[in-house]
Coordinates of C-alpha atoms in Angstrom, one line a residue:
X276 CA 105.6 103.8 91.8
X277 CA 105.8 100.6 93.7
X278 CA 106.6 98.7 91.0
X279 CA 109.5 101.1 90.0
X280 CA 110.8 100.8 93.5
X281 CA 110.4 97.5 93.6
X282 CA 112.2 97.0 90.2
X283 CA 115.0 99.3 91.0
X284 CA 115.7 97.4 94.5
X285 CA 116.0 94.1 92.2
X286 CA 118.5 95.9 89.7
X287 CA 120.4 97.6 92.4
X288 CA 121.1 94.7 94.8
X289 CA 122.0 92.1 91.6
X290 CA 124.0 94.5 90.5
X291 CA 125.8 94.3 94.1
X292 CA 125.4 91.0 94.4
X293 CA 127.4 90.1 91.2
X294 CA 129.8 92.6 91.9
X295 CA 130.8 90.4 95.7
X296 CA 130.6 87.2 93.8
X297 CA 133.2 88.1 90.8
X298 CA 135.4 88.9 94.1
X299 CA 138.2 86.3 93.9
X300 CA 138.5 86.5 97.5
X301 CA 135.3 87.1 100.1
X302 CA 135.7 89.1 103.1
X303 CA 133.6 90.8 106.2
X304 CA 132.7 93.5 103.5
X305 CA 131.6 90.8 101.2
X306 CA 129.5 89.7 104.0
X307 CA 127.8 93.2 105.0
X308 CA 127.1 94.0 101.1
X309 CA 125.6 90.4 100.9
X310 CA 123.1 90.9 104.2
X311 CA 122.4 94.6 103.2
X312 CA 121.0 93.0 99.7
X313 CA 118.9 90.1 101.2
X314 CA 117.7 93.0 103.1
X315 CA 117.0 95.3 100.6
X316 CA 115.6 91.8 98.5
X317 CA 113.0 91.1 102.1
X318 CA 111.9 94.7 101.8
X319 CA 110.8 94.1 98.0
X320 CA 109.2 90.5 98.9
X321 CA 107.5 92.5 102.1
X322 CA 106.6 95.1 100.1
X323 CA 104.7 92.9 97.2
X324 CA 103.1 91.0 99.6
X325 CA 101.9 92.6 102.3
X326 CA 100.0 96.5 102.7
X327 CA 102.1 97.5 104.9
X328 CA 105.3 99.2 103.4
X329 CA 108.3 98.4 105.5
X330 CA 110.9 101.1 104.6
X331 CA 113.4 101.1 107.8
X332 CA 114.5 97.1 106.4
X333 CA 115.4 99.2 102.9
X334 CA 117.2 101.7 104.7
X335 CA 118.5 99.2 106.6
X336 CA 120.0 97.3 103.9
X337 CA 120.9 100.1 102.2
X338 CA 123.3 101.4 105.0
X339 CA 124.6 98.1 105.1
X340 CA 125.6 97.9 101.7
X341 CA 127.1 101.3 101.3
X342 CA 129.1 100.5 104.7
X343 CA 130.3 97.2 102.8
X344 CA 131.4 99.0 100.1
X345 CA 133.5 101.8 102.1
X346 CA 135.3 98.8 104.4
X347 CA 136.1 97.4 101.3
X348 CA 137.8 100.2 100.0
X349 CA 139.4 101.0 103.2
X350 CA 140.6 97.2 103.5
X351 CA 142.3 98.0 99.7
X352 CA 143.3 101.0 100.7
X353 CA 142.1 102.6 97.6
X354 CA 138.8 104.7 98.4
X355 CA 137.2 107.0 96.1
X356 CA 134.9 109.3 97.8
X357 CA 133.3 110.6 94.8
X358 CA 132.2 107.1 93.7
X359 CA 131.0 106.9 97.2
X360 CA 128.6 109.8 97.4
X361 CA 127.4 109.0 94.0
X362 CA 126.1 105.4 95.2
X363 CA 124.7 107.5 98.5
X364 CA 122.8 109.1 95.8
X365 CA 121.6 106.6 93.8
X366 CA 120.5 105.1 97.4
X367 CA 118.7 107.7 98.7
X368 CA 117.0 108.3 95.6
X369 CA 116.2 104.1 95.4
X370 CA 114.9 104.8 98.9
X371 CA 112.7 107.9 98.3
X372 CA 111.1 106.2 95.6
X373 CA 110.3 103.2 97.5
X374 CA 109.2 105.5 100.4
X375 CA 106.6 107.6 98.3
X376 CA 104.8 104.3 96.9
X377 CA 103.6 103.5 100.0

C-alpha cells in the first residue's frame, strides 16, 4: 500500500505539474498548484524515508492544489464544478490510500 500511495502521489502531482508548465502564462494559481505538488512530492520523499507517516503535508498539498485549480478557473471565468468534485475525488481517494499505509 505504501508504494501505491507513493506511486499515485508521483503520477498525480506530474500530472499537475505538466499541466502549470504547458500554461503560456503563469499566475498566483500556477504558484499554489506548484507548492501544493512539492508538498504532496515532500510527503512521498518523508514517507520513503522516514517511519513516521506524515499525512497532514499530503493533505496539505492536496488542498493547495485543488484551491489552485478552482482560482484558476475563477480567474478564466470558466469553472466546471463537476470536473472539480471529480479531482476532490481522485484526492481524497490519493489521500486515504496514503493514510491506510501507514
Amino acid at each position: 500500500m505504501k508504494i501505491l500511495g507513493s506511486i499515485l502521489v508521483i503520477l498525480y502531482t506530474g500530472l499537475m505539474l505538466f499541466a502549470i508548465c504547458r500554461e503560456k502564462s503563469k499566475s498566483m494559481s500556477s504558484v499554489l498548484i506548484g507548492t501544493g505538488c512539492l508538498s504532496a512530492l515532500a510527503y512521498t520523499a518523508l514517507n520513503v524515508a522516514c517511519s513516521k507517516n506524515y499525512i497532514a503535508v499530503l493533505v496539505i498539498g492536496m488542498l493547495c492544489i485543488s484551491a489552485g485549480t478552482l482560482i484558476n478557473g475563477i480567474m478564466q471565468k470558466n469553472i466546471h464544478i463537476h470536473h472539480h468534485i471529480i479531482r476532490f475525488i481522485i484526492e481524497a481517494i490519493i489521500t486515504v490510500i496514503c493514510w491506510l499505509s501507514r
